[in-house]
Short mmCIF file of C-alpha atoms in Angstrom, two decimals:
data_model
loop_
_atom_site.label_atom_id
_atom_site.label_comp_id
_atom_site.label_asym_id
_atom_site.label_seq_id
_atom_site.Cartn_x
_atom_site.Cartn_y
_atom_site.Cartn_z
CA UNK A 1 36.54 126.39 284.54
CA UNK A 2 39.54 125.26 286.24
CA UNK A 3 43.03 125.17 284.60
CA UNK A 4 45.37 122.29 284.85
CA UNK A 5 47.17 121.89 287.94
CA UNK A 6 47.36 125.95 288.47
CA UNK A 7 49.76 125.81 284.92
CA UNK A 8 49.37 129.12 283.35
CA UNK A 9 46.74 129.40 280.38
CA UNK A 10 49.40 130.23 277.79
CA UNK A 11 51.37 126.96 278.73
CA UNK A 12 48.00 124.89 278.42
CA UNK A 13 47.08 126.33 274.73
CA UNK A 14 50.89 125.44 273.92
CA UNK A 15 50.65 121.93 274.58
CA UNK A 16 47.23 121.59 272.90
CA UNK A 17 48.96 123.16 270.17
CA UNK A 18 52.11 120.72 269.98
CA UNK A 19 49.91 117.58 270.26
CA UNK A 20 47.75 119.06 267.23
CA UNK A 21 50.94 118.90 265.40
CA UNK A 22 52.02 115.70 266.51
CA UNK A 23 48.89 114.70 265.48
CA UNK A 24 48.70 116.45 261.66
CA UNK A 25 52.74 115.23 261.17
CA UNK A 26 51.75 111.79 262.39
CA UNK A 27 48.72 111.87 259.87
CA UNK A 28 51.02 113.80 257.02
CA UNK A 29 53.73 110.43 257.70
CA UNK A 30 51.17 107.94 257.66
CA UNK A 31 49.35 109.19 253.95
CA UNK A 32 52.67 109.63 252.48
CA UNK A 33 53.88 106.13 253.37
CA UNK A 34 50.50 104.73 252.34
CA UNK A 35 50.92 106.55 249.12
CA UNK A 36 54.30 105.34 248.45
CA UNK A 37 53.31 102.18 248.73
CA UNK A 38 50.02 102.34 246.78
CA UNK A 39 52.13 104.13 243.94
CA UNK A 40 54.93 102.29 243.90
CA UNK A 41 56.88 105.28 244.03
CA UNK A 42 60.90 104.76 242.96
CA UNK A 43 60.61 101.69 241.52
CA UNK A 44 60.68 101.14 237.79
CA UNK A 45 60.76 98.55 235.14
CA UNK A 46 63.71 98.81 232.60
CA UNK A 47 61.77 98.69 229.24
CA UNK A 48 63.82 95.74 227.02
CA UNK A 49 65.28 96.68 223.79
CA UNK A 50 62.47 94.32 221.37
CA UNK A 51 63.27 96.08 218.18
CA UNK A 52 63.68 93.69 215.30
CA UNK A 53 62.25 90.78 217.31
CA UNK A 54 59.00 88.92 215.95
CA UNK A 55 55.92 90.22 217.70
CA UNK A 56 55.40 86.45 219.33
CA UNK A 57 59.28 87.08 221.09
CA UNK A 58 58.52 90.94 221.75
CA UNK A 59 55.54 89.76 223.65
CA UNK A 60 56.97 86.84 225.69
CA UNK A 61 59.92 89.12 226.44
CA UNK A 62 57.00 92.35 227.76
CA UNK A 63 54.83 90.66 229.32
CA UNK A 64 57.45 88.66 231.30
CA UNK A 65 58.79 91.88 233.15
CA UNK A 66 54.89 93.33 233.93
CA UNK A 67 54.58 95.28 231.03
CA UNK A 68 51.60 95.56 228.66
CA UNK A 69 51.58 96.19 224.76
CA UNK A 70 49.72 97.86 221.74
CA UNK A 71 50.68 97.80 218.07
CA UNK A 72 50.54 100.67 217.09
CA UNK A 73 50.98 100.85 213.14
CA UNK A 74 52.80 99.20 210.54
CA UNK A 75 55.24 99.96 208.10
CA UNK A 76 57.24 98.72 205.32
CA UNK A 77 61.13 98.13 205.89
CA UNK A 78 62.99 96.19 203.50
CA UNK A 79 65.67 94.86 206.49
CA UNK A 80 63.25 93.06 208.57
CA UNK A 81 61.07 89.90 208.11
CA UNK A 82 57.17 90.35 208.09
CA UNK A 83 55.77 91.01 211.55
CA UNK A 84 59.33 91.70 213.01
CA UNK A 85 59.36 95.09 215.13
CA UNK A 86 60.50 98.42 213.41
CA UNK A 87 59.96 100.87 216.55
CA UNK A 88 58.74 100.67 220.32
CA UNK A 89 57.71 103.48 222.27
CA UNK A 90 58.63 104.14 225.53
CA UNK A 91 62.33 103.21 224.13
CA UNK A 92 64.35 100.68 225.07
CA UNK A 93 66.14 101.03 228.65
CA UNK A 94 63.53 103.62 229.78
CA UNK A 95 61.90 102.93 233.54
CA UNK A 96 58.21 103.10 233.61
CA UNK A 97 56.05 101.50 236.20
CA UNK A 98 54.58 98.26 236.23
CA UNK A 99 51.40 97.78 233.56
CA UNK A 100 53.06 100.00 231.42
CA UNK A 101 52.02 100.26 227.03
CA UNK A 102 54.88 99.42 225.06
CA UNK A 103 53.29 101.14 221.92
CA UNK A 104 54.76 98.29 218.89
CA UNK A 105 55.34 99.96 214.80
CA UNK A 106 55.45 96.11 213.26
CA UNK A 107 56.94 95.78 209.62
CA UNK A 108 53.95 94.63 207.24
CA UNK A 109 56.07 92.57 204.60
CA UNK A 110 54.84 94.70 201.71
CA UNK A 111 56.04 97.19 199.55
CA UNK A 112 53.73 100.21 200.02
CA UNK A 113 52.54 101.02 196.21
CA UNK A 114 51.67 104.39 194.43
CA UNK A 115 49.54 105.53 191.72
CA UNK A 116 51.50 106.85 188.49
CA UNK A 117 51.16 110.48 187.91
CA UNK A 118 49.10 111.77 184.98
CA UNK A 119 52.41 112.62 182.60
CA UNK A 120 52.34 110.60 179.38
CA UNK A 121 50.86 112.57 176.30
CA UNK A 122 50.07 115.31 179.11
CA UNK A 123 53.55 116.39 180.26
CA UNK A 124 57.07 117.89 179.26
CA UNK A 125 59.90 115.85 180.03
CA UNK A 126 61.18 118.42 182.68
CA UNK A 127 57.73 118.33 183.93
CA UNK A 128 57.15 114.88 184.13
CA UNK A 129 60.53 114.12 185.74
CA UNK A 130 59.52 116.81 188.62
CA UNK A 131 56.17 114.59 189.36
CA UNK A 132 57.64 111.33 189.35
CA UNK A 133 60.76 111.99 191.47
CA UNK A 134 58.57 114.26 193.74
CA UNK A 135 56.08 111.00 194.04
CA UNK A 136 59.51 108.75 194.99
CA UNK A 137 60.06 107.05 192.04
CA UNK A 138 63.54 106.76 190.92
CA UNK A 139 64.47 107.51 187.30
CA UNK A 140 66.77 106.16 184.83
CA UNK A 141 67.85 108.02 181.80
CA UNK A 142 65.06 109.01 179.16
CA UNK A 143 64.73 107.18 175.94
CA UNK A 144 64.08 108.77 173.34
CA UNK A 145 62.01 108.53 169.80
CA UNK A 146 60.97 110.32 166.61
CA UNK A 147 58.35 113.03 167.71
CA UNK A 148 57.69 115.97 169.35
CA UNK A 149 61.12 117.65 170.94
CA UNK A 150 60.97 116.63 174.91
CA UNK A 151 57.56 115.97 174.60
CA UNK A 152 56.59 112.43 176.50
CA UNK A 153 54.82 109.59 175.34
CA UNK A 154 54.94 107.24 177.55
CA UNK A 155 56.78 105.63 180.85
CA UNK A 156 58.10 102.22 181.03
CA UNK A 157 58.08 99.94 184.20
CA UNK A 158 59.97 97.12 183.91
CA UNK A 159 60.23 96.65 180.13
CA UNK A 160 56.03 97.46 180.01
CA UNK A 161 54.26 100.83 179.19
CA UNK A 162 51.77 101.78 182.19
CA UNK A 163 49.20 104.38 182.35
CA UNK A 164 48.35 107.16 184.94
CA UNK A 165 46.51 105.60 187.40
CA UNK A 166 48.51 102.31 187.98
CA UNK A 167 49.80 101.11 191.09
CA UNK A 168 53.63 100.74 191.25
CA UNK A 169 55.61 99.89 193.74
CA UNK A 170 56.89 102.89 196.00
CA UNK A 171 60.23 103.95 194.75
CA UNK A 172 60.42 102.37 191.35
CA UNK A 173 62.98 102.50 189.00
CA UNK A 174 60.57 103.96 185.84
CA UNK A 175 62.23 105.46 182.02
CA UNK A 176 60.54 108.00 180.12
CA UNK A 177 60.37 108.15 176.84
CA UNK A 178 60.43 111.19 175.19
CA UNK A 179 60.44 112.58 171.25
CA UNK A 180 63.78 114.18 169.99
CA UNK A 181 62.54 116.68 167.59
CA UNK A 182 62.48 114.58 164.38
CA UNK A 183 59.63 114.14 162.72
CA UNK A 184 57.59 110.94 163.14
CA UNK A 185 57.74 108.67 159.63
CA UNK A 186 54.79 106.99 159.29
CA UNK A 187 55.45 103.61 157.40
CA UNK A 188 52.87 102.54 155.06
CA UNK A 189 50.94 98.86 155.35
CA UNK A 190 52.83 95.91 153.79
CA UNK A 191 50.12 95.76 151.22
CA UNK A 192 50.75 99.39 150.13
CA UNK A 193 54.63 98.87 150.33
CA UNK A 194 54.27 96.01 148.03
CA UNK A 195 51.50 97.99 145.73
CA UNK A 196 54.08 100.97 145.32
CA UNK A 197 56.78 98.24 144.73
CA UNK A 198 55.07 97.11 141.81
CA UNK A 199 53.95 100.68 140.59
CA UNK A 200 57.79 101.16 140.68
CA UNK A 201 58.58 98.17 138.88
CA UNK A 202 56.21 98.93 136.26
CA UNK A 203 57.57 102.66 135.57
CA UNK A 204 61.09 101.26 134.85
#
């Protein structure tokens, strides 16, 4: 086989060699500009700040700067209006790309409720007050009546006795009512009182 104009064989393998890396470095340019592009790469979308907005404005306001949305959950909070949102996830001012989730919490307008704890005729007071303040209900002082000393007989919500079992709103102001030691008097029927009245009378 005849080598290239009399060039030594060395020198011919070198240049093969330098065009096969022109070659791979022209490839290597060509994929990573064709990946940039496909990807997008540096450029971002500023996620908008849509916290406390309805979910009709959060929307408009998403979907107008190419991003996408899911609601995720929903939660009670007593400072915003029904449907308004509570939380968004990526935050607000993050960059993402372009089709991007904004994950939505949305406030559901209603005041998550709890069942009352087993306490009346079944609990101390110091008892009782442990369940219903561990359950999140807020408690005002105890009331007390003739009966068993710290012994409870019942809880009042909002001027009514409930029973275990009800639902209450989350966070309720609730009273116990508790005995005080004394003993309970038991007071007769009218038509007894009135019987005994005229015993009495009778005696005198």
């Amino acid at each position: 086989m005849k080598i290239m104009a009399g060039k030594p064989q060395w020198i011919v393998i070198l240049i093969n060699l330098a065009a096969m890396a022109t070659i791979a470095v022209l490839l290597v340019f060509i994929l990573l500009k064709w990946m940039d592009k496909y990807t997008r790469h540096g450029q971002y979308i500023t996620v908008p700040d849509v916290s406390g907005l309805s979910i009709d404005m959060a929307s408009q306001n998403l979907t107008g700067c190419g991003l996408r949305y899911e609601i995720s959950e929903y939660r009670y909070n007593a400072g915003l209006a029904e449907g308004a949102v509570i939380e968004q996830i990526p935050k607000a001012g993050s960059g993402v790309k372009e089709g991007r989730i904004v994950y939505l919490t949305l406030n559901s307008g209603r005041i998550p409720t709890v069942a009352l704890p087993d306490v009346a005729d079944n609990s101390s007071l110091r008892a009782a007050e442990s369940k219903l303040t561990g359950a999140g209900f807020v408690l005002t002082e105890p009331e007390y009546i003739p009966g068993e000393k710290d012994w409870v007989y019942k809880v009042i919500y909002n001027g009514d006795t409930i029973a275990a079992g009800d639902y209450i709103p989350e966070g309720a102001t609730l009273t116990i009512v508790a005995g005080n030691g004394e003993e309970a008097v038991e007071e007769l029927p009218d038509s007894l009182a009135e019987a005994g009245m005229d015993m009495d009378f009778f005696n005198e």
